[in-house]
PDB file of C-alpha atoms and ligand atoms in Angstrom:
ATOM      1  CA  UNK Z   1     287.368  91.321  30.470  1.00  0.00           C
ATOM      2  CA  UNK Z   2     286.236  93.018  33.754  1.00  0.00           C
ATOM      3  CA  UNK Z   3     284.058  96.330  34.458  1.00  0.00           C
ATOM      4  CA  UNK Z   4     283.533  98.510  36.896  1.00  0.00           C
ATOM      5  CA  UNK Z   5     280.383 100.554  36.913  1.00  0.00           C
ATOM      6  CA  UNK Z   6     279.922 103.556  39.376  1.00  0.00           C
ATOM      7  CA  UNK Z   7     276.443 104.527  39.095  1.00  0.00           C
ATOM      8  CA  UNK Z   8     272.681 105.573  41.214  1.00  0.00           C
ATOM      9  CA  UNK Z   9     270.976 103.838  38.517  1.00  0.00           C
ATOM     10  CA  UNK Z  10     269.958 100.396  40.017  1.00  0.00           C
ATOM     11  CA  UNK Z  11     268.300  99.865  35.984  1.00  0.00           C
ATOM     12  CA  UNK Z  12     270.943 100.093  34.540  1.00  0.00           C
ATOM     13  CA  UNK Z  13     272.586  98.156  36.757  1.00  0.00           C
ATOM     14  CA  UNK Z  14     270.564  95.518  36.400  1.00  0.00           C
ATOM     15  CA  UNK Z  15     271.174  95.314  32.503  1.00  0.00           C
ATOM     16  CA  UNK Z  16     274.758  95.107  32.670  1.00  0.00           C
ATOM     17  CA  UNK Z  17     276.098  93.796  36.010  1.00  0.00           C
ATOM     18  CA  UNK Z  18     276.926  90.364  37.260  1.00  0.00           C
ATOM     19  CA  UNK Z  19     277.870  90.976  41.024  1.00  0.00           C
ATOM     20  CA  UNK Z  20     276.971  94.260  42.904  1.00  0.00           C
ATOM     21  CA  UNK Z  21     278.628  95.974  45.469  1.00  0.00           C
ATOM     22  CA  UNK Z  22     275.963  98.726  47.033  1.00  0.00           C
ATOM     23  CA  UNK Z  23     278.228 101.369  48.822  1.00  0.00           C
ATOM     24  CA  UNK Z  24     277.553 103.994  51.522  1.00  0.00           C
ATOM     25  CA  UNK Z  25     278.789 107.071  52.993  1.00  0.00           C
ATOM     26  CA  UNK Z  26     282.116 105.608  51.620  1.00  0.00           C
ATOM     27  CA  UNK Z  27     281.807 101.649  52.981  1.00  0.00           C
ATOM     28  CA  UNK Z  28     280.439  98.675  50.778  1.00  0.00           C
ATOM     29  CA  UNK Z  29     277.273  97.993  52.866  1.00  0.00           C
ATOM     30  CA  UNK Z  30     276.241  94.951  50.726  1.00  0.00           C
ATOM     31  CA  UNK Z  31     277.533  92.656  48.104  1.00  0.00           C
ATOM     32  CA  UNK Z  32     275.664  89.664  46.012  1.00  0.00           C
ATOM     33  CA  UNK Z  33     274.633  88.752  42.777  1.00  0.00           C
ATOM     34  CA  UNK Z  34     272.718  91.130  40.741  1.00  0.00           C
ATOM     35  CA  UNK Z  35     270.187  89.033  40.255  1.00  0.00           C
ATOM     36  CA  UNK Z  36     269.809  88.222  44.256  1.00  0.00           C
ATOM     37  CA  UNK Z  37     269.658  91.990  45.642  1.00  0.00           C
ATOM     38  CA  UNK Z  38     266.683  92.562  43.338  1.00  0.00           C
ATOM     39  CA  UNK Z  39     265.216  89.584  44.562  1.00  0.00           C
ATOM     40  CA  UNK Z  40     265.671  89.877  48.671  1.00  0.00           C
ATOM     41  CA  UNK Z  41     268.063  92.711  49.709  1.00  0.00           C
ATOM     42  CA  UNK Z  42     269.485  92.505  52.668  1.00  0.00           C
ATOM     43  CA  UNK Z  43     270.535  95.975  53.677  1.00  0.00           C
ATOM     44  CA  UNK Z  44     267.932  98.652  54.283  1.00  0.00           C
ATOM     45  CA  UNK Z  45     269.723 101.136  52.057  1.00  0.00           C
ATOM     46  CA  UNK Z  46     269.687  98.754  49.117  1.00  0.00           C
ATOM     47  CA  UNK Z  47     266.209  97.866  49.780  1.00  0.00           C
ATOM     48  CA  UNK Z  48     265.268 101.913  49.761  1.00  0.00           C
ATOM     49  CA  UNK Z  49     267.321 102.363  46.589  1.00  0.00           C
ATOM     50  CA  UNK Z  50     265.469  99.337  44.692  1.00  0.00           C
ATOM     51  CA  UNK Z  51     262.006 100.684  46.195  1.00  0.00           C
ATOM     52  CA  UNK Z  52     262.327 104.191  44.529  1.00  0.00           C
ATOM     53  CA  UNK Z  53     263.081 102.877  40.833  1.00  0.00           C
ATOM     54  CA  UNK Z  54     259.971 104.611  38.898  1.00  0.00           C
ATOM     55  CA  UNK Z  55     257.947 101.680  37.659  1.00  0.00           C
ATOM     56  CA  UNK Z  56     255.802 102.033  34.805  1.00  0.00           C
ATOM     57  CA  UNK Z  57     253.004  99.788  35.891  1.00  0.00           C
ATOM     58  CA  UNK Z  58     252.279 101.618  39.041  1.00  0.00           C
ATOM     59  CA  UNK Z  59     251.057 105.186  38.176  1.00  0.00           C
ATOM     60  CA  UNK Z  60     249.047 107.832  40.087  1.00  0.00           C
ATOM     61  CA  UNK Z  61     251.093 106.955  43.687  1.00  0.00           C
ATOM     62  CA  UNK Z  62     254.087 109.233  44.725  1.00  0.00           C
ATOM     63  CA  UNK Z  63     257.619 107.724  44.136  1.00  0.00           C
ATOM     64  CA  UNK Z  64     259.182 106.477  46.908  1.00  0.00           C
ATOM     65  CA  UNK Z  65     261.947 108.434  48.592  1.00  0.00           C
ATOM     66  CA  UNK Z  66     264.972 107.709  51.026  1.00  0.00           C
ATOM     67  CA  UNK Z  67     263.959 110.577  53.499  1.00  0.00           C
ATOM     68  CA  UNK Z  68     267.231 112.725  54.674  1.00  0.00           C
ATOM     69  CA  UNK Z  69     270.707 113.388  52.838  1.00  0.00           C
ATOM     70  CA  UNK Z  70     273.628 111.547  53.121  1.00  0.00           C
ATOM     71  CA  UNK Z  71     276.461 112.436  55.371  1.00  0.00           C
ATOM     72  CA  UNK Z  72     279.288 114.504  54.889  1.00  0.00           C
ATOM     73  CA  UNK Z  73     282.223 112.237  54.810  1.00  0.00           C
ATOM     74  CA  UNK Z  74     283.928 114.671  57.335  1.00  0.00           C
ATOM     75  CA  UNK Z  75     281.351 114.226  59.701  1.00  0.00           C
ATOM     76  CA  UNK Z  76     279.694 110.994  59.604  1.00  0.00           C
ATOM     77  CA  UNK Z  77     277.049 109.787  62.136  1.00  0.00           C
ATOM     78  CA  UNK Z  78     278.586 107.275  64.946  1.00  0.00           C
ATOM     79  CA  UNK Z  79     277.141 103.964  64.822  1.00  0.00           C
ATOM     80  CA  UNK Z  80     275.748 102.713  61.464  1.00  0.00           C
ATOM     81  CA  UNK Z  81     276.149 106.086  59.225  1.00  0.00           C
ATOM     82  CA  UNK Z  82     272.644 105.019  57.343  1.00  0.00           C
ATOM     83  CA  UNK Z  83     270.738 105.348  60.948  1.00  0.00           C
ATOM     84  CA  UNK Z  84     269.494 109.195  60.368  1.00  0.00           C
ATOM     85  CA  UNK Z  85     267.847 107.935  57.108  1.00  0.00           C
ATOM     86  CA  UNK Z  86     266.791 103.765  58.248  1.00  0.00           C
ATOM     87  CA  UNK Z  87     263.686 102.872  58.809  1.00  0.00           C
ATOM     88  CA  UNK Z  88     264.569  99.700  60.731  1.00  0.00           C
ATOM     89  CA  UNK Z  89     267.220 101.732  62.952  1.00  0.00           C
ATOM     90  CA  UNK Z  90     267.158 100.322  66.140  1.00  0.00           C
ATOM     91  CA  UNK Z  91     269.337 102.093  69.602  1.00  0.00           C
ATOM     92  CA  UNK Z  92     272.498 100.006  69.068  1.00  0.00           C
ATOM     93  CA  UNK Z  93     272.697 100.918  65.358  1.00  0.00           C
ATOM     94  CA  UNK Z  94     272.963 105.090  67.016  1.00  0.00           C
ATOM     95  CA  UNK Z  95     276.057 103.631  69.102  1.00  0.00           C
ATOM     96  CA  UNK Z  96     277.937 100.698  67.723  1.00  0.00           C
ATOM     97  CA  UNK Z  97     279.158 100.400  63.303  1.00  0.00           C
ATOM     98  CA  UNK Z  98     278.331  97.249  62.224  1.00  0.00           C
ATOM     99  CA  UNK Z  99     281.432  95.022  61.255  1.00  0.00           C
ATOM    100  CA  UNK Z 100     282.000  95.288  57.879  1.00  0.00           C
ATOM    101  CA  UNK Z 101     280.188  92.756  56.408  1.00  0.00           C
ATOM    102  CA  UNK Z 102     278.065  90.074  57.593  1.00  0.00           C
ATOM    103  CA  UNK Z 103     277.551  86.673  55.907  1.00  0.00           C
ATOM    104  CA  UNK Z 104     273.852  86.124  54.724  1.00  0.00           C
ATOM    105  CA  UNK Z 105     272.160  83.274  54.027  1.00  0.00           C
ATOM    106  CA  UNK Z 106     268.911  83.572  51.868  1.00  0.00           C
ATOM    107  CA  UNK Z 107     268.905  80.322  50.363  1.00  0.00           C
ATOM    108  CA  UNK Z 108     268.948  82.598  46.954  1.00  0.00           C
ATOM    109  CA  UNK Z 109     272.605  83.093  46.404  1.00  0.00           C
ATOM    110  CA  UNK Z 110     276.307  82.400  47.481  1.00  0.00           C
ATOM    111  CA  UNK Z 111     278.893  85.224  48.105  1.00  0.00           C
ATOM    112  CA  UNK Z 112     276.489  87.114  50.263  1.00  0.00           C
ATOM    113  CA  UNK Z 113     277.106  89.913  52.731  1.00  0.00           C
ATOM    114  CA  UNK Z 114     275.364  92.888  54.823  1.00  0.00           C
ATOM    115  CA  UNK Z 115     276.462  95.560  56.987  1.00  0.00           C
ATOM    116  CA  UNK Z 116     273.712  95.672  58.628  1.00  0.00           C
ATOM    117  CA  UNK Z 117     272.895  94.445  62.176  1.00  0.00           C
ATOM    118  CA  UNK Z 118     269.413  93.630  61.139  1.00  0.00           C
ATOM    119  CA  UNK Z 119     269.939  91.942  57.826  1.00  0.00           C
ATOM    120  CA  UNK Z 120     267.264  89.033  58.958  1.00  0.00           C
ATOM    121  CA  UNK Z 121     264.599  91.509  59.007  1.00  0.00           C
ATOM    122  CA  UNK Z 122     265.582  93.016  56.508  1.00  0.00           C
ATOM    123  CA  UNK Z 123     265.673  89.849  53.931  1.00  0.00           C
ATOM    124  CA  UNK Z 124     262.459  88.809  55.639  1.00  0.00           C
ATOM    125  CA  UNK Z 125     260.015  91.981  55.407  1.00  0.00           C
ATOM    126  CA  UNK Z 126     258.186  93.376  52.308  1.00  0.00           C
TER     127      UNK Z 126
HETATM  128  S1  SF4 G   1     272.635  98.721  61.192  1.00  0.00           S
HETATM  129 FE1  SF4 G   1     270.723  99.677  61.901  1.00  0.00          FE
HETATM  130  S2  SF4 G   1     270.715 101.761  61.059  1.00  0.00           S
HETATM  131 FE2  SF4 G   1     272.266 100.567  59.944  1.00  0.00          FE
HETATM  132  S3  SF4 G   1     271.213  99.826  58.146  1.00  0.00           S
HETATM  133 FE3  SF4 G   1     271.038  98.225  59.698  1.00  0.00          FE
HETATM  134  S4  SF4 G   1     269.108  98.634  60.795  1.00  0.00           S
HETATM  135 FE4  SF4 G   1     269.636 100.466  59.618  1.00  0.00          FE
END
């Protein structure tokens, strides 16, 4: 038997999930094993969402926030629709989507993909 669970909460996820599919402003903008996104995402957006989970051994610091709103889908931004909010935007990410999904290659997993022109640095920063 199959699932689909639609949900913000990357905990939950975690608990119940074998293969995620993060999505965006209405486009899957990455898609690997659970256990692999927690470990190295590869999309900034993913990384943002797993860096504001509350954590209860880190207390006394303010949580950590994706800065902006999402787009309305009637009026999304050109180029990557994340780059108001990204902190790794770059100027070809303001002009030019990124294909749908990229292959990536962390050595972690299998079956993984980014839309992201800058999955590299993404996979490879803290
Ligand atoms: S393509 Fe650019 S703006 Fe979009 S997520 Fe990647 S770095 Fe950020």
């Amino acid at each position: 038997m199959g699932l689909v669970l639609i949900t913000h909460d990357m905990g939950v996820v975690a608990d119940v999930a074998d293969h995620i599919s993060v999505m965006y402003a209405g486009r899957i903008v990455e898609e690997a094993p659970v256990h692999d996104i927690y470990a190295r995402p590869a999309h900034p957006y993913t990384k943002a969402l797993l860096e504001s989970i509350p954590r209860v051994d880190v207390k006394g610091q303010q949580l950590n926030v994706i800065k902006g709103l999402p787009p309305s889908l009637t009026r999304i931004p050109p180029g990557c629709a994340f780059n108001p909010r990204c902190r790794y935007v770059q100027p070809v990410c303001r002009q030019d989507p990124p294909p749908p999904l990229y292959d990536v290659e962390t050595g972690v997993g299998t079956g993984r993909t980014s839309a992201c022109h800058f999955w590299q640095e993404v996979v490879g920063s803290e």
